[in-house]
Every structure is written in structure tokens, then in C-alpha cells.
mmCIF file of C-alpha atoms in Angstrom:
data_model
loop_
_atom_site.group_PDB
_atom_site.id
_atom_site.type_symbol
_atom_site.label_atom_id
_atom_site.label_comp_id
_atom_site.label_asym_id
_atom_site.label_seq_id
_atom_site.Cartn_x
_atom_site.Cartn_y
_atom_site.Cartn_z
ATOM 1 C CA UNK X 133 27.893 3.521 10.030
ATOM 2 C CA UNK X 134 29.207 3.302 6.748
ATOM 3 C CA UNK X 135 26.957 2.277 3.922
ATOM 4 C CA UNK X 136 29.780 -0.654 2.711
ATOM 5 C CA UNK X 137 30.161 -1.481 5.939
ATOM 6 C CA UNK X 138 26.613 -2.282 6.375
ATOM 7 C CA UNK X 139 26.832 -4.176 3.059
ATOM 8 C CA UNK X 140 29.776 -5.762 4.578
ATOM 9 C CA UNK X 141 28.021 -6.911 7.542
ATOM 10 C CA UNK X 142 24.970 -8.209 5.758
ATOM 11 C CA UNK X 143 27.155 -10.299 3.530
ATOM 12 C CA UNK X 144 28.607 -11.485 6.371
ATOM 13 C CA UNK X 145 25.400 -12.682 7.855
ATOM 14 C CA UNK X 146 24.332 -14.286 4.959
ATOM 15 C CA UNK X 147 27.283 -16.305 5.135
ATOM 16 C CA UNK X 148 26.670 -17.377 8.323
ATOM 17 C CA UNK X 149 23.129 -18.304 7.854
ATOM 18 C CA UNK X 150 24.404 -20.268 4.717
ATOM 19 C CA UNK X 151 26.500 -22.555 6.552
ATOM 20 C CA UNK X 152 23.531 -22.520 10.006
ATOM 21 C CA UNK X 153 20.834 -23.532 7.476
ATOM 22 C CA UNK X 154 22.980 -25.446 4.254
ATOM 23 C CA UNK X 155 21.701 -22.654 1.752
ATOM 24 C CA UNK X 156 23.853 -21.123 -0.597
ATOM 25 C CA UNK X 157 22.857 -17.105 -1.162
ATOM 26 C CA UNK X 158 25.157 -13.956 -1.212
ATOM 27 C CA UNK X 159 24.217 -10.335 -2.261
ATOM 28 C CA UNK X 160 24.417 -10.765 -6.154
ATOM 29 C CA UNK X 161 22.072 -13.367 -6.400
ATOM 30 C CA UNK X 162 19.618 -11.291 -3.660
ATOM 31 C CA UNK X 163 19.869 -8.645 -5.820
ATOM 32 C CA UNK X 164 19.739 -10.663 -9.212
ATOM 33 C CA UNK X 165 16.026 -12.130 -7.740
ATOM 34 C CA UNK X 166 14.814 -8.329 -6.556
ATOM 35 C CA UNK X 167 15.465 -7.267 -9.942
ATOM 36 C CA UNK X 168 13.790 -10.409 -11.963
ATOM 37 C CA UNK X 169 10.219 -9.360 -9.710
ATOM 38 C CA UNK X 170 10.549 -5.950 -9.024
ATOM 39 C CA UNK X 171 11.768 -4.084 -12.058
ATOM 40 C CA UNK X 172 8.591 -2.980 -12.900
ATOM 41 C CA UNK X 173 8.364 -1.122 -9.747
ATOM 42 C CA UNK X 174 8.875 2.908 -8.894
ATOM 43 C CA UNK X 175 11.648 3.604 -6.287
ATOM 44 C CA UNK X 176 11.798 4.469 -4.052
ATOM 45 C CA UNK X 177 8.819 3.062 -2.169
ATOM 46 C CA UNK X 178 8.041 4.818 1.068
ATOM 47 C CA UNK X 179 5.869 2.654 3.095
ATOM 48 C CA UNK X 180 6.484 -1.211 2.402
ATOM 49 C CA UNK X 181 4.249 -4.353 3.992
ATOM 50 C CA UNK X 182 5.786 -7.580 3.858
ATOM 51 C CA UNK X 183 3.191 -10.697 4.400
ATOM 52 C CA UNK X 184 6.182 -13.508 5.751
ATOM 53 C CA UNK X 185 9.236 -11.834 5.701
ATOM 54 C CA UNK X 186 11.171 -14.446 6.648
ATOM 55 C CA UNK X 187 14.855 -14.284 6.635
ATOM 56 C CA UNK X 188 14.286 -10.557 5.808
ATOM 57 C CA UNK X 189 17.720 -10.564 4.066
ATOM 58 C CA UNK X 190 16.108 -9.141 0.660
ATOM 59 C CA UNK X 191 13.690 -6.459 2.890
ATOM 60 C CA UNK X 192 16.974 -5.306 4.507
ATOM 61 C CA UNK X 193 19.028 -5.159 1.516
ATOM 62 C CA UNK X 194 16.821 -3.154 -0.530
ATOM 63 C CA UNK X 195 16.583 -0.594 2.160
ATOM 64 C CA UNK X 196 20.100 -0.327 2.010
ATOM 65 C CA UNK X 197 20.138 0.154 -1.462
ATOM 66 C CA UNK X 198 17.829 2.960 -0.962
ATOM 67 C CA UNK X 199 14.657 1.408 -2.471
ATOM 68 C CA UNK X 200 12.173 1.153 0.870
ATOM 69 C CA UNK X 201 11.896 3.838 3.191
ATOM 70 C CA UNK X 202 10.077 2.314 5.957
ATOM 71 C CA UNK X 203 9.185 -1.755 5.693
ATOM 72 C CA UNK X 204 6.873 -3.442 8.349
ATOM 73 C CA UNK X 205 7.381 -6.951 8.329
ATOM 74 C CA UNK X 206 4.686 -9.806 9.187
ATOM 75 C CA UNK X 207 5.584 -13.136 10.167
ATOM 76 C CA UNK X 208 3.992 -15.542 12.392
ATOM 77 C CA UNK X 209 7.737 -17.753 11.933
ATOM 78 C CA UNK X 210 6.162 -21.658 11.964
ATOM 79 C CA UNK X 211 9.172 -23.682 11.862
ATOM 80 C CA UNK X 212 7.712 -25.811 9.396
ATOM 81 C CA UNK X 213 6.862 -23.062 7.016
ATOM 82 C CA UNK X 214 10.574 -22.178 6.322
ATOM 83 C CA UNK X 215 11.705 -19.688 9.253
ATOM 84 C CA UNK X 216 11.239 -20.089 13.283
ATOM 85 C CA UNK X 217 12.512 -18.663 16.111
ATOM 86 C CA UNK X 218 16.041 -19.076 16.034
ATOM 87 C CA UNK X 219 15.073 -17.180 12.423
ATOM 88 C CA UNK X 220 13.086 -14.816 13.966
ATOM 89 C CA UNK X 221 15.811 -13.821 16.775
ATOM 90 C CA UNK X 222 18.590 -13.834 13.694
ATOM 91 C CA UNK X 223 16.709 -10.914 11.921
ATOM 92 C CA UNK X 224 15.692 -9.158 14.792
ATOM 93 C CA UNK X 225 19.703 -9.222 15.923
ATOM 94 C CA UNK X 226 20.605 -8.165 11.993
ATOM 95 C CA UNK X 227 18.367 -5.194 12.294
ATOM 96 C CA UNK X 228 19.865 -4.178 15.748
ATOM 97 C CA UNK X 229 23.606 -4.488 14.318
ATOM 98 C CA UNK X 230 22.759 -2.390 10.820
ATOM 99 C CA UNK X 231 20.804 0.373 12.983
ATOM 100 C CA UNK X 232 18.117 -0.098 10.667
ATOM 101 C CA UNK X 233 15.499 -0.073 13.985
ATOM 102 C CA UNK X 234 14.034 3.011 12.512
ATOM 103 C CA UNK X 235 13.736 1.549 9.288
ATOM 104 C CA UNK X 236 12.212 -2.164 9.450
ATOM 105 C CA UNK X 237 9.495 -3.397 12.172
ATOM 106 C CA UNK X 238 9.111 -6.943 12.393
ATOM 107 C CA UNK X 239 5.230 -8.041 13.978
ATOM 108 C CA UNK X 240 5.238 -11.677 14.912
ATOM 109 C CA UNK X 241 1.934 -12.879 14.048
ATOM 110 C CA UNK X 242 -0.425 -13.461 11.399
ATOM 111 C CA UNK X 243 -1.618 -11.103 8.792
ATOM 112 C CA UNK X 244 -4.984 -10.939 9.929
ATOM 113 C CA UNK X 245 -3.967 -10.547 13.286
ATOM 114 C CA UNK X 246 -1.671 -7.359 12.261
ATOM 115 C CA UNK X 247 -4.462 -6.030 10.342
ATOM 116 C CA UNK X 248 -6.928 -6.314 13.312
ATOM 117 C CA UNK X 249 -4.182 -3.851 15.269
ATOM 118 C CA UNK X 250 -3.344 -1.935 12.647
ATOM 119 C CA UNK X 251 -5.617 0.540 10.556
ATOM 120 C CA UNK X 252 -3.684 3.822 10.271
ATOM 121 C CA UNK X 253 -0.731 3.122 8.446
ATOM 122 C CA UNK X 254 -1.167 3.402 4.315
ATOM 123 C CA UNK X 255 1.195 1.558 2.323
ATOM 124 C CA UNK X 256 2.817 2.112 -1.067
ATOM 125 C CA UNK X 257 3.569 -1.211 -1.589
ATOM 126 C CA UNK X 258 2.386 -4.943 -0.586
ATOM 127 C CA UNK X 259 4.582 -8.035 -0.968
ATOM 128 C CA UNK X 260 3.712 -11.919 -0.494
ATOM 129 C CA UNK X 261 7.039 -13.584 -1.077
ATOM 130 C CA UNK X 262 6.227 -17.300 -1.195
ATOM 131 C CA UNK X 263 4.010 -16.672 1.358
ATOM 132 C CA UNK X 264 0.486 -17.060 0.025
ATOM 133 C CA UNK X 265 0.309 -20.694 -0.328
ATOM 134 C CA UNK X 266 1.490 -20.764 4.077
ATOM 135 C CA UNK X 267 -1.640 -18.678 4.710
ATOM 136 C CA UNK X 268 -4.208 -20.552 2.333
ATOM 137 C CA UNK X 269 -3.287 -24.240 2.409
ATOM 138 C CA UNK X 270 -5.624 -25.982 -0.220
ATOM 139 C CA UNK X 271 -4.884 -28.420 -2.547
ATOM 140 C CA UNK X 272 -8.151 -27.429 -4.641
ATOM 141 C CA UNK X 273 -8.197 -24.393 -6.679
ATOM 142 C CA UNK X 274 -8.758 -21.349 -4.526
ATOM 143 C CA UNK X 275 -11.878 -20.476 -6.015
ATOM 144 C CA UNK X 276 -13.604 -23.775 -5.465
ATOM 145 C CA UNK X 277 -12.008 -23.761 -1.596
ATOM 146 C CA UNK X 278 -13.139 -22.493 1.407
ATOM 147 C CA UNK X 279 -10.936 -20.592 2.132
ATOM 148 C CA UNK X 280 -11.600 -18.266 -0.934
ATOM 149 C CA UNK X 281 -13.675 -16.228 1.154
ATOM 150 C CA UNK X 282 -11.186 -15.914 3.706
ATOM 151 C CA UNK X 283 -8.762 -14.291 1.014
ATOM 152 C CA UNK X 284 -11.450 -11.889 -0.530
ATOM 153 C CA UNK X 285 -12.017 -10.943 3.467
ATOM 154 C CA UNK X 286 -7.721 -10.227 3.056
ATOM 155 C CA UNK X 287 -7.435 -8.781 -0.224
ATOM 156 C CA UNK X 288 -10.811 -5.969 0.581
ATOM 157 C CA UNK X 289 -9.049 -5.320 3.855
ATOM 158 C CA UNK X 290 -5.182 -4.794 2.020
ATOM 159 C CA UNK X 291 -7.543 -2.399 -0.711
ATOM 160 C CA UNK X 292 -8.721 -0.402 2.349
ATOM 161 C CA UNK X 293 -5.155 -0.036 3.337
ATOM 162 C CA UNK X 294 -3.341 0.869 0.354
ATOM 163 C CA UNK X 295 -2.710 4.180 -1.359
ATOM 164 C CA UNK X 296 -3.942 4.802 -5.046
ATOM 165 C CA UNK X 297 -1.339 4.047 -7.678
ATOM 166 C CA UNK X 298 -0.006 1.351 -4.888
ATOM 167 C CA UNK X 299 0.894 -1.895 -6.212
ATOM 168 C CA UNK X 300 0.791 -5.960 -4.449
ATOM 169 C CA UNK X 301 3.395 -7.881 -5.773
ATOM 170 C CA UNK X 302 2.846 -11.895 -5.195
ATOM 171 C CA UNK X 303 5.668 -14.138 -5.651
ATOM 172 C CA UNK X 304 4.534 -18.093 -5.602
ATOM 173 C CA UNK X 305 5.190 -21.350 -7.297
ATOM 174 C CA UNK X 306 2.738 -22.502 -10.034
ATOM 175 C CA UNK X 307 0.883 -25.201 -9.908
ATOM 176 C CA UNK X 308 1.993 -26.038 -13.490
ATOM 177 C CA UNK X 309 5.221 -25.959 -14.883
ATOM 178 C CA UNK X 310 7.694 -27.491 -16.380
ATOM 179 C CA UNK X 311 9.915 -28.259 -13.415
ATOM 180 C CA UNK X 312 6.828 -30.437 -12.184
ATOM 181 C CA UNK X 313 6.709 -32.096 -15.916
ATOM 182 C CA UNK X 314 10.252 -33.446 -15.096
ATOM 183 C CA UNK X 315 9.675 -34.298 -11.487
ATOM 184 C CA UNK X 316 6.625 -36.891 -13.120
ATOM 185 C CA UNK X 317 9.155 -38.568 -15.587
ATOM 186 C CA UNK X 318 11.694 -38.981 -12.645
ATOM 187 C CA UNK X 319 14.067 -36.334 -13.958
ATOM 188 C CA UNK X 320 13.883 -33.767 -11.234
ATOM 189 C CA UNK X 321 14.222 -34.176 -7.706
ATOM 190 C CA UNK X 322 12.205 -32.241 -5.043
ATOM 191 C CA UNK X 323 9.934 -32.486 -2.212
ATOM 192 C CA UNK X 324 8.039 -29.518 -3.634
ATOM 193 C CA UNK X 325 3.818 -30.446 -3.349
ATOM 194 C CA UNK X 326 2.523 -28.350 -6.322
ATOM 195 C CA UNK X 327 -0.734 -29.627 -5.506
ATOM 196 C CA UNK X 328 -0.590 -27.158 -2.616
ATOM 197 C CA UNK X 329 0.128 -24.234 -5.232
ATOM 198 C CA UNK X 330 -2.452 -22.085 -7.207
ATOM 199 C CA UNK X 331 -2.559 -20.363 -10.826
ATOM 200 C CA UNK X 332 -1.717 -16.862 -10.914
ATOM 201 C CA UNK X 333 -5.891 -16.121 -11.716
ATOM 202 C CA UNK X 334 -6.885 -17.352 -8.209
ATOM 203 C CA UNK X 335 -4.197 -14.922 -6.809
ATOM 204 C CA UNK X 336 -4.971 -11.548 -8.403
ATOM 205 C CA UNK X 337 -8.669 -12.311 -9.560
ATOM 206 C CA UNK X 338 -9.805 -10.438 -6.304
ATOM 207 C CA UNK X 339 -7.952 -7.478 -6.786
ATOM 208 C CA UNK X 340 -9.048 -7.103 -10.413
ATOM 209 C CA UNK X 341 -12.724 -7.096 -8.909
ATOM 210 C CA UNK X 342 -11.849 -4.060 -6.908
ATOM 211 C CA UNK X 343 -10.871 -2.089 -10.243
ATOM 212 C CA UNK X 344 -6.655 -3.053 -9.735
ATOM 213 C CA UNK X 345 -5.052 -3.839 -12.994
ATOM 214 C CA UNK X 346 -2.090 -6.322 -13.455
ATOM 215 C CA UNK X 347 0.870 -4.163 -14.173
ATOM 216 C CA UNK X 348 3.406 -6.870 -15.097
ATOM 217 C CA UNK X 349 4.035 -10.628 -14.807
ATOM 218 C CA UNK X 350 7.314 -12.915 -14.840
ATOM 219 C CA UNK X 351 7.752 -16.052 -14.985
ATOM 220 C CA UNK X 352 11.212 -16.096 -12.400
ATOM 221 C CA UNK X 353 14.393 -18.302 -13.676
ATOM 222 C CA UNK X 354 16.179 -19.276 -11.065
ATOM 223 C CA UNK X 355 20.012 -17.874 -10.854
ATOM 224 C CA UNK X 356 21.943 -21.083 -11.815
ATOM 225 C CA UNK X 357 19.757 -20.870 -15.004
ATOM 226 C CA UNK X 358 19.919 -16.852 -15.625
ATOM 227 C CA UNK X 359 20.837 -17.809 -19.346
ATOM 228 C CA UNK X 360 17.781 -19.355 -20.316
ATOM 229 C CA UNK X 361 15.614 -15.904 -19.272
ATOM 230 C CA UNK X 362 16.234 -15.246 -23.404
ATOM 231 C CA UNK X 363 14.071 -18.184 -24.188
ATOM 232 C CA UNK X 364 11.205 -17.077 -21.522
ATOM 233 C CA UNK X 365 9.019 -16.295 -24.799
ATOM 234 C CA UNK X 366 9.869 -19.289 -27.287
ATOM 235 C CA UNK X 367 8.545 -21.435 -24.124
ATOM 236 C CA UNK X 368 5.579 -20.124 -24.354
ATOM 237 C CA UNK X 369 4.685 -21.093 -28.116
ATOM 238 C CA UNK X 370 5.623 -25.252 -27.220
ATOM 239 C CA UNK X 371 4.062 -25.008 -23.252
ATOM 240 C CA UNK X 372 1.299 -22.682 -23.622
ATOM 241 C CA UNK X 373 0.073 -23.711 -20.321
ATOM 242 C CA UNK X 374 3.312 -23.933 -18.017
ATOM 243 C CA UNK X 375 5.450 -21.530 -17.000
ATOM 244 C CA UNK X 376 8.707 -21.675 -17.762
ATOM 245 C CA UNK X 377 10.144 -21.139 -14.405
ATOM 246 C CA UNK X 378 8.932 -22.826 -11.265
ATOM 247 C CA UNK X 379 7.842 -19.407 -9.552
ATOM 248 C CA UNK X 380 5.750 -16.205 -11.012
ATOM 249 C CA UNK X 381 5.734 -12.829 -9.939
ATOM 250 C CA UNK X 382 2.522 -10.634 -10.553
ATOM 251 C CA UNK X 383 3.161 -6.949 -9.670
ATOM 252 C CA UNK X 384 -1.206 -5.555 -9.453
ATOM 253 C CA UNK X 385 -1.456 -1.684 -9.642
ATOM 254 C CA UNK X 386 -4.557 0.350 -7.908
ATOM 255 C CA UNK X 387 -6.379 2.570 -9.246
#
């Protein structure tokens, strides 16, 4: 098949899942948020873990762009995190149709279930896409949870598993920022809990302890509001504390 006509097809899903699930998304703005949290990164990548794929629809497009050889996808698919099964049969049906079957394996289950099963693949690259704050619900800090022991357990495990010069690349909300700011004085709408969301630190802090060093971060600006990414900085001097954006990407390096 056709490279466009793969492209074709995929934009045709999207459209389809846009109408299924009221979401509006199409292949520039895919590929607008890959570049905003993954510029930093070498391509292409051969082996490629993602914790909650999801929809899959960026996983798939950047293999068709040429970016990730080989992508194993983990998902347990709770309905009330975001993606279930009707989700779960979608992607598996996408993959089928783009003969990508050689390309992208989807595991239905946890992480830590995957990584009981699975201890000879290496990766090049790890990704948790809005996906941390499903697998460690807390509305402490991290670090004073107790769960945190539970995520150094994850993080040693994904070290073990990882080749050197690898990189993790965690995409969440933030606990603080400005979108929340507004939300309090009744000028932004949204069923968000950022209670439920941690600072970067508790994220990477793990990783840093294991000699990884934090290769980039980005504060993410949504695609409606792609103008203000020129005014990322000046934020920073007036809201020291909050991020500009409501989500942060953190791309970690190993060493």
C-alpha cells in the first residue's frame, strides 16, 4: 500500500473517531503536538514502549512518517480513563487496515503486568502520554504517597530495560498552572482535578537517582493557542511557579 494512501486512511479514521467520540483532531495538529514534545528526540527510534497508548493515532502516525521502527503498546483501556473497548477494537482494526501488524503490538494490560512477561526486549525509547497520573492516582505529592514506592519499583524495572543513551519522555498536566489560576476565578471551564496531578520533580526525580539526566523540558501550548509559544519565556519572569501551558513534557536521557 501506498504511503498517501495510508495517510489517507488514517485521516480518514480520525475523522470518524471525531464525530464517534465529539473530538476535533486531524493529522496537522497530531503532528503539530509530536513535534512540541519530541523535537528533542533522535529519529529514527527503533524499539518504542508506549505506557497507555490509547487511541494510538500519534504511535501510528509517526511510524508512518518513518520515526518508530517497531512500537509495543500498553494499555489496560478503563473506560473511565479515556479509551475502552470499543477504543481498543478501533486501533486494533486501524492497525489491521494500514498493515502495520509487523510494526505496532498492542498488550492489553497493565504496565507491571507487561513487564512481569516481558524481559528480553530493550527499548530505545519510553513514552507516558498522559498516562502517569491513571497508574498513580494520589492527590498528595508523589513523594509523600504510597504509592512512591510503587513507581521507584517501575522506574528501576524501565532502567533495567532500556538501552544506554535511551530516553523516557513523560507527558502530564501540572499541578500548577495558569489554566488552573483561571478555573479558581471562574474564568475557565473544565472538569480537569489538578489535585490528582504531580510536579514534574516527583516524575523524573527517580530516574535522576539512577544517573539519567533531563535532556529537555516544554511546557506544551495547546494548538488553538500555537501563537502564544513566543511568550513561553516572558511567562516565566511574572509566574515563576506555573507553567505556562496546562501540560509538560520532560524528555530524561540514560547514561
Amino acid at each position: 500500500m501506498h504511503p498517501k494512501t495510508k495517510l489517507q486512511l488514517l485521516s480518514n479514521f480520525i475523522e470518524k473517531r471525531n464525530h464517534r467520540r465529539g473530538t476535533v483532531a486531524n493529522l496537522e495538529m497530531i503532528r503539530y503536538a509530536e513535534k512540541s514534545i519530541t523535537d528533542k528526540i533522535k529519529f529514527p527510534v527503533k524499539n518504542v514502549l508506549y505506557v497507555g497508548i490509547g487511541h494510538g493515532l500519534d504511535a501510528i502516525l509517526n511510524i508512518l512518517d518513518q520515526k518508530y521502527e517497531n512500537v509495543y503498546g500498553v494499555d489496560p483501556f478503563i473506560e473511565t480513563d479515556g479509551n475502552g473497548d470499543e477504543d481498543y477494537g478501533a486501533l486494533l482494526d486501524l492497525i489491521r487496515s494500514l498493515d502495520l501488524n509487523n510494526n505496532i503490538s498492542i498488550f492489553r494490560e497493565t504496565i507491571q503486568d507487561f513487564l512481569l512477561q516481558n524481559n528480553s526486549i530493550k527499548f530505545d525509547l519510553v513514552i507516558f502520554k498522559d498516562s502517569l497520573h491513571h497508574i498513580f492516582v494520589t492527590k498528595d505529592s508523589l513523594n509523600r504517597s504510597d504509592l512512591k514506592v510503587n513507581y521507584d519499583n517501575l522506574v528501576e524495572k524501565l532502567h533495567s530495560l532500556i538501552n544506554v543513551d535511551g530516553n523516557v519522555l513523560i507527558v502530564e498536566v501540572s499541578r500548577f498552572n495558569l489554566r488552573r489560576v483561571a478555573k479558581k476565578l471562574g474564568l475557565y471551564k473544565t472538569i480537569m482535578d489538578y489535585d490528582t496531578k504531580q510536579q514534574p520533580r516527583q516524575w523524573i526525580e527517580p530516574y535522576l537517582n539512577l544517573g539519567w539526566q533531563v535532556h529537555s523540558f516544554n511546557d506544551y501550548i495547546p494548538y488553538k493557542l500555537r501563537f502564544l509559544n513566543k511568550y513561553k519565556k516572558l511567562s516565566k519572569i511574572f509566574f515563576p511557579r506555573y507553567s505556562f501551558g496546562e501540560v509538560y513534557s520532560v524528555l530524561l536521557k540514560k547514561r
